[in-house]
């Protein structure tokens, strides 16, 4: 694409960032400021002007989703892989980049690549031996990952964690012992985890000057996205690849640094101008996502905590921010459903798909999901939730086909979790396919990641944590549980942790573009809570009295909230749970799709699809669902 064409549609600040000199540049890109657009246009502009070759560019992101989005945008801008013409930019996460470099390094020196751990939970459980935390492997891995991220070896973990006031699920010295065994087991089994990939590449670059020069020659132009989230280990890789060169373009937003609990250190981003001599610092203050009303609330939260922020909304005014308190958590979830129905009743295309409910902790998710489903609001489940990941991981422990089949039977016989039961349905499908090679839990996990996750419903409200919502946006957002003990979270003790909670609140509030609802409970689980101190100025920003901002419509308009096939699947899962049978024993997937497509209105028509006996058994329910779905809205 022509260089001038790349600048079309950019505002002055964005244009300055895209066209600045090829020296070290740090861009402070606020929420909704178009940072990904600026980053990809900067890369394309460098290629278009001949100041950089695509094959010599390395762009590092923090998630696979972000990497995929960057590749897509670069392809749209003409920076793509064309045989015989040009080479593409290398885009990947820190771990993916390290893996590629390590593989090439070991191949060049004729050494084998160590195996990457596929089941870290099992390894850390083995390391825990008889410790009480043996049943809480995930919490142990959080500590191991934090130590890795902060470059803390087992020998100094206890001392460092204590000095930093690090909360741990057990005494620090006991965690250190488990951490040491975990590292020893990796050595004994000749396996590595993802953080080891980064460490080994950094060590190789430092130890072998020829290798370091080769890496730096290959990647002469370095770009980093979301740099405020770098941890010390990732920063070491960045510095190792950079060397002493100044051709770096780093984008980040200090106000969105929310992963300190996991080892990230925003000071690494803040201090870059001091560490790289001659760095240019630019800012993108224009927010193209949030309405002025929403941005005013988010800014007020930050300023109430004593932080200054320079942002301005570039959108026209929209709906006022709505805030409401409820007597308890049970009343709050009912209120959330009323708010979403109110929003949907205003019209607009796909109101559910453009809405989300954000919460501070995972434990808040389930009751909200239950309330939404009970009120007829579909819940989007395309993005893996912790419970979904856990269910897949649980099934992946099976060693063979028989183990997988047993897991399916156990779930349908004993589990009340809709997510577990959905995974079991997918596993049934997997077992029916003719897979080459070994059919075990690991194969099923890979298949789920590659295909099955895309089969989940994408038309519905998303319910996820503040952390999971980072990088996302919706027209309508409900920030739930904005109260004492949750926002800031009670675990935030020192000033650094409390400051991160403020940034986390800012991230959650700025996910909304048109409508923002904020809710809290006066009591939760028997304890007094009440509105978060961070929101004490909210009354001045809201356009209506705090206690009467939202009321559910007296007559909720009928909205088709799910496809007929989805409704039939929900019915089938409920029946299967009651009679303790597999869903396919009630009605097969194939029959279900035929019913949804042909929409029989009589038992005789249903019998043609499922047979006379089954039609007599399920006819009243199925025909009732179809009849209800056929009614005009």
XYZ file of C-alpha atoms in Angstrom:
633
model
C 0.000 0.000 0.000
C 1.198 3.514 -0.797
C 2.757 5.385 2.139
C 0.404 8.360 1.822
C -2.584 6.058 1.598
C -1.566 4.534 4.933
C -1.895 7.927 6.622
C -5.428 8.569 5.420
C -7.946 8.664 8.262
C -5.367 9.001 11.036
C -5.647 11.894 13.495
C -2.681 14.164 14.103
C -1.325 12.205 17.073
C -1.688 8.870 15.262
C -0.028 10.270 12.158
C 2.904 11.581 14.223
C 3.388 8.132 15.733
C 3.252 6.371 12.377
C 5.691 8.746 10.651
C 8.158 9.571 13.453
C 11.917 9.020 12.826
C 13.349 5.487 13.011
C 14.723 5.930 16.515
C 13.539 4.471 19.813
C 9.886 5.439 20.254
C 7.578 4.857 23.197
C 3.878 5.497 22.572
C 1.465 5.995 25.465
C -1.772 4.786 23.890
C -4.864 5.257 26.021
C -7.891 2.987 25.987
C -9.746 3.170 22.684
C -7.048 5.307 21.067
C -6.464 2.988 18.097
C -3.114 1.629 19.273
C -3.286 -1.539 17.166
C -4.097 0.560 14.137
C -1.127 2.811 14.841
C 1.214 -0.132 15.431
C 0.249 -1.959 12.240
C 0.260 1.229 10.169
C 3.710 2.083 11.546
C 5.002 -1.309 10.403
C 3.367 -0.963 6.994
C 4.641 2.614 6.668
C 8.212 1.543 7.422
C 7.953 -1.149 4.751
C 6.278 1.171 2.225
C 8.944 3.860 2.658
C 11.783 1.349 2.423
C 13.115 2.134 5.906
C 12.502 -1.465 7.003
C 12.224 -4.854 5.294
C 9.242 -6.940 6.327
C 11.320 -10.076 6.914
C 13.533 -8.144 9.349
C 10.630 -6.969 11.520
C 9.673 -8.694 14.762
C 6.383 -7.691 16.409
C 5.767 -9.126 19.873
C 2.318 -9.348 21.442
C 0.993 -10.864 24.654
C -1.756 -13.183 23.421
C -2.343 -15.441 20.457
C -5.565 -13.569 19.722
C -3.675 -10.267 19.530
C -1.052 -11.849 17.284
C -3.735 -13.192 14.935
C -5.432 -9.808 14.777
C -2.137 -8.075 14.018
C -1.364 -10.522 11.210
C -4.817 -9.988 9.726
C -4.435 -6.223 9.759
C -0.957 -6.373 8.277
C -2.264 -8.571 5.498
C -5.028 -6.026 4.807
C -2.319 -3.362 4.595
C -0.353 -5.373 2.078
C 2.380 -6.566 4.439
C 1.944 -10.288 3.867
C 3.775 -13.350 2.666
C 3.803 -13.575 -1.127
C 5.926 -16.265 -2.719
C 8.753 -14.749 -4.741
C 7.731 -11.177 -3.836
C 8.075 -10.285 -0.186
C 8.388 -11.937 3.163
C 5.990 -11.342 6.006
C 6.592 -9.703 9.338
C 7.227 -12.130 12.211
C 4.397 -11.703 14.719
C 4.074 -13.727 17.897
C 3.844 -13.832 21.652
C 6.981 -13.756 23.788
C 6.714 -17.521 24.267
C 6.086 -18.240 20.578
C 9.036 -16.107 19.527
C 11.279 -17.796 22.091
C 10.140 -21.262 20.965
C 10.969 -20.522 17.313
C 14.380 -19.107 18.228
C 15.236 -22.012 20.507
C 14.228 -24.632 17.947
C 16.396 -23.010 15.308
C 19.280 -22.615 17.744
C 19.263 -26.274 18.790
C 18.897 -27.435 15.193
C 21.917 -25.345 14.186
C 24.110 -26.901 16.889
C 22.668 -30.407 16.314
C 21.049 -30.782 19.718
C 17.584 -32.201 20.384
C 14.712 -29.994 21.397
C 13.502 -30.816 24.913
C 9.863 -31.748 25.330
C 7.470 -29.056 26.488
C 5.372 -29.986 29.507
C 1.804 -30.758 28.495
C 0.469 -31.278 32.017
C 2.025 -28.836 34.452
C -0.707 -29.520 37.003
C 0.393 -33.125 37.274
C 4.049 -32.152 37.590
C 3.475 -29.599 40.339
C 1.177 -32.083 42.111
C 4.052 -34.592 42.081
C 6.361 -31.904 43.407
C 3.935 -31.112 46.240
C 4.024 -34.753 47.418
C 2.047 -34.926 50.695
C 1.670 -31.198 51.232
C -1.920 -30.016 51.936
C -1.736 -27.894 48.779
C -1.432 -31.013 46.640
C -5.137 -30.610 45.784
C -4.673 -26.941 44.848
C -2.147 -27.311 42.065
C -3.332 -24.235 40.185
C -2.485 -21.978 43.122
C 0.975 -23.510 43.282
C 1.516 -22.849 39.586
C 0.552 -19.201 40.083
C 3.434 -18.891 42.538
C 5.862 -20.748 40.269
C 4.912 -18.528 37.333
C 5.240 -15.384 39.419
C 8.722 -16.437 40.510
C 9.730 -17.256 36.935
C 8.395 -13.923 35.706
C 10.353 -12.041 38.368
C 13.545 -14.075 37.777
C 13.396 -15.449 41.317
C 15.000 -18.897 41.786
C 13.729 -21.349 44.429
C 16.642 -20.503 46.745
C 15.513 -16.889 47.179
C 11.763 -17.255 46.675
C 10.817 -17.246 50.370
C 12.982 -14.260 51.232
C 11.889 -12.222 48.207
C 8.200 -13.033 48.526
C 8.243 -12.052 52.189
C 10.071 -8.805 51.474
C 7.566 -7.862 48.764
C 4.560 -8.765 50.917
C 3.532 -11.456 48.478
C 0.409 -13.362 49.533
C 0.791 -17.122 49.108
C -1.569 -20.012 49.835
C 1.004 -21.509 52.251
C 4.095 -20.329 54.160
C 6.703 -19.010 51.746
C 9.346 -21.536 52.785
C 6.966 -24.410 52.029
C 6.151 -22.965 48.607
C 9.897 -22.627 47.989
C 10.394 -26.337 48.703
C 7.676 -27.325 46.229
C 9.056 -24.863 43.680
C 12.524 -26.414 44.022
C 11.157 -29.935 43.502
C 9.222 -28.725 40.455
C 12.437 -27.436 38.868
C 14.283 -30.655 39.750
C 11.564 -32.792 38.173
C 11.832 -30.828 34.928
C 15.565 -31.517 34.799
C 15.125 -35.210 35.587
C 12.505 -35.649 32.870
C 14.260 -33.382 30.361
C 11.184 -31.208 29.915
C 10.692 -27.459 29.886
C 7.778 -25.147 30.510
C 7.018 -22.035 28.484
C 9.025 -19.679 30.672
C 12.062 -21.926 30.258
C 11.916 -21.239 26.522
C 12.521 -17.550 27.171
C 15.236 -18.191 29.745
C 17.156 -20.534 27.442
C 17.077 -18.107 24.519
C 18.236 -15.227 26.720
C 21.069 -17.370 28.114
C 22.127 -18.432 24.612
C 22.215 -14.844 23.335
C 24.290 -13.756 26.305
C 26.704 -16.659 26.097
C 27.272 -16.776 22.330
C 28.106 -13.483 20.661
C 27.878 -14.956 17.148
C 24.376 -16.239 17.893
C 23.398 -12.880 19.383
C 24.552 -11.081 16.236
C 22.632 -13.522 14.043
C 19.399 -12.952 15.974
C 19.838 -9.188 15.894
C 20.629 -9.245 12.184
C 17.496 -11.245 11.501
C 15.314 -8.968 13.616
C 16.630 -5.467 13.025
C 13.344 -3.680 13.732
C 11.587 -4.491 16.998
C 7.953 -3.670 17.842
C 6.236 -4.469 21.155
C 2.511 -4.181 21.864
C 0.945 -3.845 25.357
C 4.437 -3.216 26.748
C 3.079 -2.086 30.121
C 2.424 -5.784 30.813
C 6.038 -6.910 30.413
C 7.511 -8.869 33.300
C 11.251 -8.949 34.046
C 11.731 -12.250 32.191
C 10.045 -10.933 29.043
C 11.973 -7.688 29.345
C 15.204 -9.709 29.375
C 14.218 -11.246 26.033
C 13.349 -7.819 24.633
C 16.737 -6.452 25.718
C 18.612 -9.525 24.483
C 17.141 -9.188 20.991
C 17.499 -5.400 20.967
C 21.119 -5.307 22.007
C 22.233 -1.675 21.957
C 20.099 -0.728 18.971
C 17.532 2.055 19.053
C 15.230 0.818 16.273
C 12.375 -0.097 18.590
C 8.740 0.974 18.619
C 6.992 0.225 21.909
C 3.292 0.800 22.582
C 1.585 0.625 25.941
C -0.741 2.303 28.423
C 0.382 2.590 32.048
C -3.277 2.938 33.075
C -3.944 -0.572 31.768
C -1.136 -2.331 33.651
C -3.155 -4.931 35.588
C -0.983 -8.041 35.836
C 1.352 -7.212 38.711
C -0.061 -10.171 40.646
C 1.290 -12.411 37.898
C 4.775 -10.903 37.789
C 4.364 -7.947 35.419
C 6.072 -4.687 36.348
C 4.796 -1.478 34.744
C 7.979 0.315 35.797
C 9.786 -1.509 33.007
C 7.635 0.424 30.545
C 7.746 3.666 32.505
C 11.558 3.596 32.656
C 12.202 2.810 28.974
C 12.947 6.446 28.018
C 15.681 6.526 30.664
C 17.163 3.199 29.599
C 17.250 3.837 25.850
C 19.043 7.084 25.177
C 17.293 9.514 22.847
C 13.862 7.885 23.113
C 10.917 9.824 21.676
C 7.784 9.682 23.840
C 4.442 10.210 22.088
C 0.873 10.099 23.345
C -2.468 9.076 21.861
C -5.031 10.821 24.084
C -8.077 10.541 21.811
C -10.556 7.855 22.826
C -12.654 6.635 19.890
C -14.449 3.920 21.850
C -16.174 5.425 24.878
C -18.909 8.017 24.935
C -18.105 11.224 26.863
C -20.352 10.046 29.711
C -18.535 6.732 30.077
C -15.074 8.249 29.845
C -16.010 10.869 32.444
C -16.862 8.138 34.949
C -13.686 6.166 34.228
C -11.586 9.323 34.540
C -13.294 10.269 37.807
C -12.381 6.886 39.304
C -8.733 7.394 38.388
C -8.632 10.961 39.626
C -10.371 10.055 42.887
C -7.452 7.723 43.567
C -5.028 10.596 43.014
C -3.888 9.783 39.474
C -3.808 12.232 36.588
C -4.882 11.092 33.134
C -5.079 12.939 29.830
C -7.815 11.411 27.679
C -10.729 12.816 25.705
C -13.689 11.167 24.033
C -14.056 11.662 20.293
C -17.587 10.229 20.193
C -20.895 12.063 20.354
C -22.864 11.963 23.588
C -24.829 8.803 24.327
C -26.817 7.337 27.203
C -26.044 8.475 30.762
C -24.049 6.108 32.925
C -26.438 4.213 35.178
C -25.464 3.188 38.707
C -27.590 1.332 41.233
C -27.243 -0.384 44.580
C -29.114 -3.540 45.592
C -29.902 -5.051 48.961
C -27.835 -8.186 48.396
C -26.075 -10.232 45.723
C -29.260 -12.110 44.829
C -31.135 -8.869 44.169
C -28.164 -7.568 42.192
C -28.195 -10.400 39.639
C -31.934 -9.908 39.097
C -31.293 -6.197 38.626
C -28.598 -6.951 36.059
C -31.055 -8.952 33.960
C -33.536 -6.057 34.096
C -30.846 -3.625 32.954
C -29.942 -5.803 30.000
C -33.582 -6.290 29.025
C -34.050 -2.524 29.217
C -31.077 -2.036 26.936
C -32.330 -4.673 24.476
C -35.802 -3.104 24.417
C -34.404 0.101 22.919
C -33.797 -1.760 19.666
C -30.627 -2.124 17.696
C -29.117 -5.113 15.951
C -27.966 -8.059 18.061
C -28.243 -6.410 21.506
C -27.057 -9.537 23.306
C -23.988 -10.055 21.161
C -22.868 -6.488 21.862
C -23.269 -6.743 25.655
C -21.133 -8.021 28.521
C -21.206 -8.316 32.292
C -17.817 -7.810 33.925
C -16.906 -8.918 37.441
C -13.826 -8.755 39.635
C -13.654 -12.445 40.589
C -14.510 -15.759 38.955
C -16.793 -16.713 41.831
C -19.237 -13.985 40.776
C -19.739 -15.434 37.303
C -21.910 -18.500 37.909
C -24.875 -16.833 39.685
C -24.979 -14.110 37.040
C -24.947 -16.649 34.210
C -27.716 -18.616 35.919
C -29.832 -15.485 36.309
C -29.350 -14.455 32.677
C -30.295 -17.884 31.358
C -33.305 -18.069 33.682
C -34.560 -14.712 32.380
C -34.236 -15.756 28.739
C -31.019 -13.939 27.963
C -28.519 -16.053 25.978
C -24.996 -16.265 27.321
C -22.082 -16.269 24.942
C -19.599 -19.020 25.605
C -17.221 -18.846 22.656
C -14.305 -17.596 24.757
C -13.005 -20.345 27.068
C -13.948 -19.651 30.671
C -11.858 -20.992 33.553
C -14.520 -23.647 34.113
C -14.430 -24.688 30.459
C -10.636 -24.870 30.474
C -10.779 -26.887 33.676
C -13.319 -29.337 32.211
C -11.214 -29.875 29.094
C -8.104 -30.313 31.232
C -9.927 -32.851 33.397
C -10.989 -34.888 30.371
C -7.461 -34.623 28.966
C -6.161 -36.737 31.863
C -7.722 -39.840 30.269
C -5.091 -42.257 28.946
C -7.148 -44.035 26.296
C -10.506 -44.279 24.515
C -12.054 -46.252 27.357
C -10.983 -43.612 29.870
C -12.569 -40.890 27.760
C -15.826 -42.811 27.490
C -15.851 -43.366 31.250
C -15.342 -39.634 31.833
C -18.367 -38.869 29.623
C -20.561 -41.302 31.535
C -19.438 -39.933 34.904
C -20.192 -36.366 33.891
C -23.687 -37.112 32.632
C -24.436 -39.225 35.678
C -23.102 -36.914 38.377
C -22.305 -33.402 37.165
C -24.723 -30.475 37.383
C -22.378 -28.174 35.456
C -23.708 -27.171 32.045
C -20.174 -26.462 30.875
C -18.884 -29.905 31.894
C -21.859 -31.519 30.237
C -21.244 -29.536 27.041
C -17.612 -30.714 27.005
C -18.885 -34.266 27.451
C -21.131 -33.805 24.409
C -18.155 -32.625 22.380
C -16.157 -35.617 23.607
C -18.914 -37.917 22.391
C -18.604 -36.373 18.942
C -14.822 -36.723 19.081
C -15.050 -40.441 19.918
C -17.310 -41.069 16.919
C -14.777 -39.609 14.488
C -12.197 -41.788 12.792
C -9.009 -40.250 14.191
C -5.626 -41.525 13.061
C -3.108 -42.324 15.774
C -3.711 -42.542 19.520
C -7.137 -41.569 20.844
C -6.565 -40.246 24.344
C -7.084 -37.162 26.469
C -4.263 -35.234 24.891
C -5.648 -35.838 21.391
C -9.097 -34.692 22.539
C -7.648 -31.517 24.086
C -5.872 -30.659 20.829
C -9.040 -31.341 18.836
C -11.058 -29.073 21.132
C -8.587 -26.229 20.732
C -8.569 -26.621 16.962
C -12.240 -27.154 16.181
C -14.796 -27.696 18.892
C -14.386 -24.351 20.640
C -15.771 -22.667 17.534
C -19.029 -24.602 17.833
C -20.196 -22.798 20.948
C -22.825 -20.109 20.736
C -21.536 -16.682 19.741
C -24.858 -14.857 19.989
C -25.223 -13.876 23.602
C -24.040 -11.779 26.519
C -20.513 -12.492 27.713
C -19.824 -12.798 31.434
C -16.158 -12.554 32.330
C -13.688 -11.029 34.754
C -12.109 -7.603 34.483
C -8.786 -9.238 33.639
C -10.303 -11.360 30.864
C -12.043 -8.322 29.389
C -8.826 -6.439 28.714
C -8.446 -5.679 25.023
C -12.164 -6.211 24.377
C -15.056 -3.799 23.866
C -18.861 -3.916 23.756
C -21.648 -1.432 23.120
C -23.187 -2.183 26.513
C -21.324 -3.229 29.655
C -22.510 -3.978 33.177
C -19.738 -3.627 35.770
C -21.098 -5.741 38.619
C -19.997 -5.964 42.232
C -18.470 -2.461 42.321
C -18.312 -2.541 46.070
C -16.198 -2.617 49.188
C -14.160 -5.821 49.328
C -14.304 -6.422 45.590
C -13.239 -3.068 44.156
C -10.535 -2.695 45.297
C -10.269 -6.372 46.105
C -9.675 -7.142 49.767
C -6.392 -8.883 48.880
C -4.872 -5.536 47.809
C -2.867 -4.537 50.860
C 0.057 -2.353 49.856
C -0.040 0.813 47.776
C 1.203 -0.882 44.614
C -1.580 -3.463 44.779
C -4.208 -0.818 45.469
C -2.975 1.272 42.548
C -3.353 -1.763 40.300
C -6.934 -2.195 41.480
C -7.651 1.377 40.381
C -6.228 0.602 36.947
C -8.289 -2.585 36.828
C -11.454 -0.596 37.507
C -10.474 1.819 34.739
C -9.992 -1.066 32.307
C -13.411 -2.513 33.154
C -15.249 0.800 32.818
C -13.642 1.656 29.483
C -14.781 -1.567 27.814
C -18.177 0.072 27.137
C -18.760 2.276 24.112
C -22.427 3.371 24.347
C -24.032 2.229 27.595
C -22.461 1.590 30.988
C -24.298 0.125 33.967
C -22.643 -0.151 37.388
C -24.092 -2.272 40.200
C -23.183 -3.199 43.754
C -24.730 -4.966 46.730
C -25.163 -3.538 50.212
C -24.496 -6.983 51.661
C -22.796 -10.006 50.127
C -22.635 -13.441 51.745
C -23.716 -12.005 55.058
C -21.118 -9.247 55.229
C -21.715 -5.532 54.790
C -20.313 -4.243 51.533
C -21.800 -1.153 49.881
C -20.549 1.072 47.091
C -16.827 1.137 46.428
C -14.974 4.203 47.648
C -13.576 4.493 44.123
C -17.071 5.420 42.956
C -17.787 8.040 45.602
C -17.904 10.809 42.980
C -20.209 8.865 40.686
C -23.385 10.611 41.789
C -22.162 13.880 40.321
C -21.595 12.263 36.941
C -24.827 10.316 36.633
C -27.833 12.083 35.152
C -30.458 10.440 37.329
C -30.962 9.715 41.049
C -28.792 6.846 42.142
C -31.518 4.627 43.539
C -34.010 4.810 40.672
C -31.954 4.733 37.534
C -33.086 1.411 36.129
C -36.391 -0.382 36.390
C -37.366 -3.501 34.523
C -40.125 -2.940 31.947
C -43.558 -3.927 33.241
C -43.998 -6.066 30.154
C -40.769 -7.470 28.858
C -40.911 -7.566 25.058
C -40.513 -10.997 23.555
C -37.142 -11.349 21.882
C -35.955 -14.468 20.161
C -32.975 -15.160 22.403
C -31.669 -18.333 20.819
C -32.019 -20.376 17.661
C -34.471 -23.242 17.672
C -31.600 -25.714 17.645
C -30.086 -24.032 20.727
C -33.439 -24.209 22.518
C -33.788 -27.887 21.659
C -30.257 -28.595 22.885
C -31.004 -26.865 26.183
C -34.187 -28.914 26.565
C -32.324 -32.151 25.729
C -29.577 -31.435 28.279
C -32.176 -30.814 30.977
C -34.033 -34.040 30.263
C -30.782 -36.025 30.149
C -29.769 -34.675 33.542
C -33.095 -35.651 35.104
C -33.181 -39.191 33.692
C -29.378 -39.603 34.076
C -28.800 -40.566 30.449
C -26.547 -39.275 27.723
C -28.144 -36.476 25.644
C -27.805 -38.546 22.452
C -29.945 -41.239 24.083
C -32.803 -38.732 24.185
C -32.305 -37.531 20.628
C -29.231 -37.604 18.380
C -27.485 -34.468 17.112
C -28.498 -35.357 13.554
C -32.149 -35.747 14.536
C -31.993 -32.516 16.503
C -30.771 -30.589 13.457
C -33.501 -32.136 11.262
C -36.139 -31.117 13.786
C -34.789 -27.564 13.894
C -34.701 -27.403 10.089
C -38.042 -29.058 9.253
C -39.975 -27.667 12.259
C -42.622 -30.431 12.510
C -45.957 -29.298 13.962
C -47.567 -32.734 14.430
C -46.477 -35.955 16.100
C -46.743 -37.762 12.764
C -44.235 -35.347 11.197
C -41.900 -35.719 14.182
C -42.154 -39.521 13.935
C -40.751 -39.433 10.401
C -37.548 -37.999 11.884
C -37.145 -39.840 15.210
C -39.487 -42.840 14.973
C -42.959 -43.397 16.456
C -41.878 -44.501 19.942
C -39.478 -41.597 20.459
C -41.987 -39.168 18.977
C -44.611 -40.223 21.525
C -42.080 -39.752 24.329
C -40.641 -36.378 23.391
C -43.452 -34.998 21.228
C -45.214 -32.816 23.808
C -41.992 -31.031 24.785
C -40.494 -30.683 21.314
C -43.681 -29.590 19.561
C -44.316 -27.106 22.366
C -40.866 -25.552 21.879
C -41.390 -25.335 18.114
C -44.858 -23.861 18.523
C -43.552 -21.194 20.902
C -40.654 -20.357 18.581
C -43.031 -20.009 15.609
C -45.116 -17.324 17.327
C -44.622 -13.851 15.855
C -42.531 -11.515 17.974
